[in-house]
PDB file of C-alpha atoms in Angstrom:
ATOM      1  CA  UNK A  29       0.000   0.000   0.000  1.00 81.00           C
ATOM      2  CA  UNK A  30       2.797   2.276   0.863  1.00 89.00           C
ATOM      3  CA  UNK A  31       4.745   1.569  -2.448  1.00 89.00           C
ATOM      4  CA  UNK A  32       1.039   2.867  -4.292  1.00 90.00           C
ATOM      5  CA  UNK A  33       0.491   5.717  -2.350  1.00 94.00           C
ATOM      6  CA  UNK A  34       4.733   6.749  -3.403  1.00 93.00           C
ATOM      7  CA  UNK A  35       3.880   5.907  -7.221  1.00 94.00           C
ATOM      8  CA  UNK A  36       0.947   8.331  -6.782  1.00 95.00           C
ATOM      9  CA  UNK A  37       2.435  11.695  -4.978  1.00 95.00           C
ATOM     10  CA  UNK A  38       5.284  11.122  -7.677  1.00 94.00           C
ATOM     11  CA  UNK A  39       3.252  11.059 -10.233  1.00 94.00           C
ATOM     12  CA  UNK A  40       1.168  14.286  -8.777  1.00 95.00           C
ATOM     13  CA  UNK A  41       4.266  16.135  -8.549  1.00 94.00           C
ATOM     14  CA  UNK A  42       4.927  15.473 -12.072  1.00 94.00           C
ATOM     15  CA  UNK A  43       1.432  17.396 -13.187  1.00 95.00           C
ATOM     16  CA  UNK A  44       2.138  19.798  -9.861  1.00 93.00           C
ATOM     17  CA  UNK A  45       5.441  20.692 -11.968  1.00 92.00           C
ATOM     18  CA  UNK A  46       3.966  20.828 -15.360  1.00 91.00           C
ATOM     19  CA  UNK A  47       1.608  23.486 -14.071  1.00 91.00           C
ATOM     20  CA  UNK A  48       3.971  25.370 -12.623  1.00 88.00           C
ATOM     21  CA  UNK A  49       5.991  25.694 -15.826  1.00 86.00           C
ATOM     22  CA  UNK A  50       2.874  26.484 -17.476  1.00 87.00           C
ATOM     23  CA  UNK A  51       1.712  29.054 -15.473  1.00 86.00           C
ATOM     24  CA  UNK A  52       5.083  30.776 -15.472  1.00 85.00           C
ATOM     25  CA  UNK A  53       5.189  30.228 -19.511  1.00 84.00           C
ATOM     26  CA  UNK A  54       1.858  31.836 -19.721  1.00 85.00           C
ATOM     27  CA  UNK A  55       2.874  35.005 -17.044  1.00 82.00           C
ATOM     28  CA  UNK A  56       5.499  35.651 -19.634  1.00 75.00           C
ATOM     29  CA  UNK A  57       8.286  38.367 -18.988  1.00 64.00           C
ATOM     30  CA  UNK A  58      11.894  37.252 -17.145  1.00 66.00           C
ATOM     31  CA  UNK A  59      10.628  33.771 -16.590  1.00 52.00           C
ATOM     32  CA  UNK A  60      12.895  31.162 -18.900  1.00 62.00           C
ATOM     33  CA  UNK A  61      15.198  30.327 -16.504  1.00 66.00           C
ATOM     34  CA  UNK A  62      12.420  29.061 -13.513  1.00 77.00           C
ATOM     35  CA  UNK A  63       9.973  27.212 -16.630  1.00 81.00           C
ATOM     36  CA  UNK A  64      13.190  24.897 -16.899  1.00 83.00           C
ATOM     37  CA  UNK A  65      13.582  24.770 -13.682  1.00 86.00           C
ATOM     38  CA  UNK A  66      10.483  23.441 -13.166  1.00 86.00           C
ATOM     39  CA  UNK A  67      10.209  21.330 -16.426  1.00 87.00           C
ATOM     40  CA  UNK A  68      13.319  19.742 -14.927  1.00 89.00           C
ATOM     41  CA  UNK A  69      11.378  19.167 -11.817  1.00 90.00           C
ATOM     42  CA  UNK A  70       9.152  17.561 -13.989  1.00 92.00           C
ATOM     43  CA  UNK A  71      11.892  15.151 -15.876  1.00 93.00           C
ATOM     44  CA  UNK A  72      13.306  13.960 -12.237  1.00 93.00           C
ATOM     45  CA  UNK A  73      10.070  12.952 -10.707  1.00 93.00           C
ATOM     46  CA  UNK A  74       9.421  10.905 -13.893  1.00 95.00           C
ATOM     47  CA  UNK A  75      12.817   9.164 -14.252  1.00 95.00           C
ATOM     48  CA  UNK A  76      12.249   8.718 -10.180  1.00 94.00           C
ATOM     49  CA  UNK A  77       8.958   6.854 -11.053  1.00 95.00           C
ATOM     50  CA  UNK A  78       9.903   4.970 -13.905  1.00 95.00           C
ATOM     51  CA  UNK A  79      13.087   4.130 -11.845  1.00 96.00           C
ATOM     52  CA  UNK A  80      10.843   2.707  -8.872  1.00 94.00           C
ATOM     53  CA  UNK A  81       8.923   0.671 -10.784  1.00 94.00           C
ATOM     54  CA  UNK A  82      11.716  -1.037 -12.543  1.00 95.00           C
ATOM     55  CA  UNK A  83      12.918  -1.707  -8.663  1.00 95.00           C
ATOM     56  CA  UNK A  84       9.710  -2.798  -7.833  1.00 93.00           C
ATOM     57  CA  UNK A  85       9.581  -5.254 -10.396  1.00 93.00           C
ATOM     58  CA  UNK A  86      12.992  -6.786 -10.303  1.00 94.00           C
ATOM     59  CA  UNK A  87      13.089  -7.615  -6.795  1.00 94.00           C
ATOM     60  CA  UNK A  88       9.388  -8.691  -7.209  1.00 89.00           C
ATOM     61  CA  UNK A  89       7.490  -6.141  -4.926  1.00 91.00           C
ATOM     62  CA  UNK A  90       5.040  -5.746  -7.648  1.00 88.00           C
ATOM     63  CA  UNK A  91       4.686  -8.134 -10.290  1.00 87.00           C
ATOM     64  CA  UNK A  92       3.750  -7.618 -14.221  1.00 86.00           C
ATOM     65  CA  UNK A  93       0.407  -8.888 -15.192  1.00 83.00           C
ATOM     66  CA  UNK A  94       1.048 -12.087 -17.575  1.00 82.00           C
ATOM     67  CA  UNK A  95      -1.945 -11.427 -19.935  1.00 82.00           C
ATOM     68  CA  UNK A  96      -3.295  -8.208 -20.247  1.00 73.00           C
ATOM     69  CA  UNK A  97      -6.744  -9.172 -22.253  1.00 76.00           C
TER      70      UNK A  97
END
């Protein structure tokens, strides 16, 4: 349960961080450097959760379904 609810606030912090760098995008102005900053956010907390499920499934935490249909 704890593993889920880690795969989830990841994965909200990934759209958190997409807003973000939209909202700065659309203020406009001086604002290049922090939309990266925050579409780099973005980039980490995806490689973080595509990273803990590859974990997750070696060491068999979570396991694959065999037949998807």
């Amino acid at each position: 349960m704890a593993v889920k609810l880690v795969i989830v606030v990841l994965l909200v912090l990934v759209i958190v961080s997409l807003f973000q760098a939209l909202f700065v995008m659309l203020k406009g102005g001086d604002g290049t450097t922090r939309m990266s900053k925050h579409l780099g956010r973005r980039l980490a907390f995806s490689v973080a959760v595509v990273a803990l499920l590859l974990v997750l499934l070696a060491t068999g935490v979570i396991t694959p379904n065999a037949r998807p249909y």
